[in-house]
XYZ file of C-alpha atoms in Angstrom:
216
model
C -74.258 41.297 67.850
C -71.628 43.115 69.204
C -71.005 43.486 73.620
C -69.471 46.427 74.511
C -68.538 46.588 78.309
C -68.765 50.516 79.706
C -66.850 51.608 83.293
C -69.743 53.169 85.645
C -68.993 56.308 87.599
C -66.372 59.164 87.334
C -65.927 58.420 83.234
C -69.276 56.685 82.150
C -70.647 59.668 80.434
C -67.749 60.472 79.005
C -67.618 56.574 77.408
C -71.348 56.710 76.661
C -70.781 59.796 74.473
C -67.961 58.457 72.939
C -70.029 55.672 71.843
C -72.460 58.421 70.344
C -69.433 59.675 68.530
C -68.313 56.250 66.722
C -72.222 56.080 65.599
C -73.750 53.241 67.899
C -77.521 53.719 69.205
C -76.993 55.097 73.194
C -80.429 56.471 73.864
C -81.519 53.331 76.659
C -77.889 53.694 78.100
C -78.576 57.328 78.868
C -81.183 56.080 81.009
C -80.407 52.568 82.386
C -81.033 53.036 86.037
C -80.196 49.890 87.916
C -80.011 47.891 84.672
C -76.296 46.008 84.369
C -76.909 44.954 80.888
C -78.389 46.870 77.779
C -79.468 46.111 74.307
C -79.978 48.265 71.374
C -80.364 46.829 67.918
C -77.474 44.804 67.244
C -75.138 46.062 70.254
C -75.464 44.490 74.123
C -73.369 47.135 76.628
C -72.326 45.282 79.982
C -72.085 48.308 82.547
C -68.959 47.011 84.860
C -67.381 48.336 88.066
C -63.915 50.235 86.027
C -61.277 47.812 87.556
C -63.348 44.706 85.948
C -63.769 45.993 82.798
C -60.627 44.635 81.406
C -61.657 41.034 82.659
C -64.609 41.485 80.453
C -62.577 41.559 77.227
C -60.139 38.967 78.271
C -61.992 36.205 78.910
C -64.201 37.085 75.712
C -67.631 37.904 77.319
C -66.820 41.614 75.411
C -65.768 42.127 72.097
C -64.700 45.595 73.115
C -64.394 48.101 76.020
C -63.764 51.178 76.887
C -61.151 51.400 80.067
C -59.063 53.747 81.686
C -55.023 53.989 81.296
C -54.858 53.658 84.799
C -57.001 50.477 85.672
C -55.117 48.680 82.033
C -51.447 49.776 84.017
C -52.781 48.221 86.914
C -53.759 44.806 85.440
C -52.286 42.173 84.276
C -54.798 40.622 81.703
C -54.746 39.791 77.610
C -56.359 42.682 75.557
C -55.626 44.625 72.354
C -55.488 48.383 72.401
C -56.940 50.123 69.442
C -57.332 53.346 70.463
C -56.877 56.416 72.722
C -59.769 57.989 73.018
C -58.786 61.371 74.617
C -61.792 61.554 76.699
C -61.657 61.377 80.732
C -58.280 62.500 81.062
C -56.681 62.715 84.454
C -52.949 62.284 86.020
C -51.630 59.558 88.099
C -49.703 61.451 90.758
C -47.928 60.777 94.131
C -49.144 62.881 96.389
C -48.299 63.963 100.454
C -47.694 66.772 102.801
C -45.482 69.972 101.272
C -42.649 68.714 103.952
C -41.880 65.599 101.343
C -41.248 68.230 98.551
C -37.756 67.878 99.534
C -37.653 64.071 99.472
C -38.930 63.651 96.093
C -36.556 66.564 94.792
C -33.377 64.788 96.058
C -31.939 61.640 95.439
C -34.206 58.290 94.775
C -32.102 57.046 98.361
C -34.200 59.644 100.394
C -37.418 57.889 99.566
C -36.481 54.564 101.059
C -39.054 52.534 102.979
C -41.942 55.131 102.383
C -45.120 53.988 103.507
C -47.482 54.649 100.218
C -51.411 54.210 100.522
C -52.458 53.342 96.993
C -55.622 51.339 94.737
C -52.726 50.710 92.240
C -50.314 48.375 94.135
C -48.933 47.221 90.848
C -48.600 50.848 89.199
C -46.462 51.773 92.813
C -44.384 48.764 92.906
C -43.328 49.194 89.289
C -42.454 52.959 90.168
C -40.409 52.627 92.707
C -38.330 49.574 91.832
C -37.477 51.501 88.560
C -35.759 53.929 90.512
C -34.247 51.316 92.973
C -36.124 52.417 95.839
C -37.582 50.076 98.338
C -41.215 51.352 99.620
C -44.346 49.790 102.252
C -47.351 49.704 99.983
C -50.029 49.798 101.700
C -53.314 48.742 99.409
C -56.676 50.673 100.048
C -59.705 50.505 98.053
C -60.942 54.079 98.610
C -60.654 57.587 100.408
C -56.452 57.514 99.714
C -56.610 60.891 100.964
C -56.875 60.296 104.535
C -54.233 57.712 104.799
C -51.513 60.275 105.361
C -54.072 62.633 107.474
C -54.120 59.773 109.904
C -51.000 58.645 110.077
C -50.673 55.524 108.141
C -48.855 56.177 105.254
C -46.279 58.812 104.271
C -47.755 59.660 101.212
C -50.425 58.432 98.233
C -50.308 57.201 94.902
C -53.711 58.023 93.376
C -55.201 59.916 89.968
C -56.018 63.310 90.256
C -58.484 65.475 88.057
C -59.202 68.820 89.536
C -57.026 68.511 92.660
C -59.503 69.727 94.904
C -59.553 67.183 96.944
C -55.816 66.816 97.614
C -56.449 70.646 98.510
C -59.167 69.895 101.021
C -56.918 67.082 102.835
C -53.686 69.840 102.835
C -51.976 67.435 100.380
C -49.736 68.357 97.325
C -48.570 66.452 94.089
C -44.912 65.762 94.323
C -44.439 63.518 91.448
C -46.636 63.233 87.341
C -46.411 59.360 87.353
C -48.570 59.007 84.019
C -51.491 60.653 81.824
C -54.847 59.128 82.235
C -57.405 58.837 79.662
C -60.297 56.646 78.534
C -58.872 53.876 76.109
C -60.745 51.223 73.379
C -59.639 47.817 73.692
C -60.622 44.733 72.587
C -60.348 40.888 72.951
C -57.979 38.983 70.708
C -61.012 36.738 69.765
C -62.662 39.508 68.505
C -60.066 40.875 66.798
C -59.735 37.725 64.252
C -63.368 37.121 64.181
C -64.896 40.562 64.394
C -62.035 42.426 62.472
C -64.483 44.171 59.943
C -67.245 45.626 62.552
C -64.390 46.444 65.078
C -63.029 48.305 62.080
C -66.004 49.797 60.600
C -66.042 51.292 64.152
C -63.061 52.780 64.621
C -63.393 54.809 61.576
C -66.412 56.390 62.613
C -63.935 58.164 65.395
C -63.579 61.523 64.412
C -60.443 62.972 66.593
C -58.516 60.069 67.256
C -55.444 61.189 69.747
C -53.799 57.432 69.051
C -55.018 54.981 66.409
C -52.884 52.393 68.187
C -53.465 48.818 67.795
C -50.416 47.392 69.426
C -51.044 43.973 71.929
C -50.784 44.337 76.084
């Protein structure tokens, strides 16, 4: 038995056919409905809120995952990286009102004491200290957008995909932080003890953009 944890939402159905692609049976995830946890034949898939995922594999309840770039930058937990899958690619950006263009074109002193809404207090914090630039981070767990709309923060730190909505809320990107995309990763347990199925698995993937396997 292998357990597989999935991220629900924005990229499930992109990690649910990626599953299809290394060869694993996905017909009852297509059509869980409320149900958390699904078997078929000799795989279990734990469906997990994204930012958990990587908790899954690290304290061994998954033998593998499938997480986003951004959410592994943003922890701070034991996995293995196998593989880049390519799929559900986005950007981490920092984003604000065209008036900052200037800021972020100068020098790194003009952005001192920023007020930056963000979900990835950890991805900010590393940003800005590696340029030497002292910020407020102000942590919010959803609508980023409207942080600088309203008046408490300067500017965001979020991923973008289409942009639209950083369109609707008369914001701009004035700074590529990162590429996002949909990564396989995998306990260390499993990687000693399930080293032959992980690996049957990973050469059932077609258009690898990474065939990694370096340790977090």
């Amino acid at each position: 038995m292998l357990t597989i944890a999935l991220p629900t939402g924005r990229v499930m159905r992109n990690a649910i056919d990626f599953c299809e692609e290394m060869g694993l049976p996905v017909a009852k995830l297509r059509e869980t409905g409320r149900q958390l946890v699904v078997q078929e034949g000799d795989f279990r898939y734990i469906l997990s809120k994204p930012s958990d995922v990587p908790l899954y594999v690290s304290h061994g309840v998954a033998d593998i995952a499938l997480a986003g770039s951004d959410v592994l930058r943003e922890c701070t937990v034991d996995y293995v990286e196998l593989a880049d899958t390519g799929r559900g690619q986005c950007r981490i950006v920092i984003a604000g009102p065209q008036k900052l263009r200037v800021l972020f074109s100068g020098h790194p002193s003009e952005l001192m004491w920023l007020k930056v809404a963000t979900k990835y207090p950890h991805i900010a914090d590393s940003y800005f200290s590696e340029m030497g630039v002292q910020v407020e981070i102000i942590h919010l767990h959803g609508s980023i957008e409207l942080a600088p709309t309203l008046g408490m923060s300067d500017c965001i730190l979020d991923i973008v995909q289409t942009g639209d909505t950083l369109i609707a809320n008369k914001l701009v990107v004035l700074k590529e932080i990162a590429p996002v995309s949909l990564r396989l990763i995998a306990s260390r347990q499993s990687v000693s003890l399930k080293w032959q199925q992980t690996m049957a698995l990973l050469k059932t993937i077609t258009t690898p953009k990474g065939e990694t396997s370096y340790e977090h």
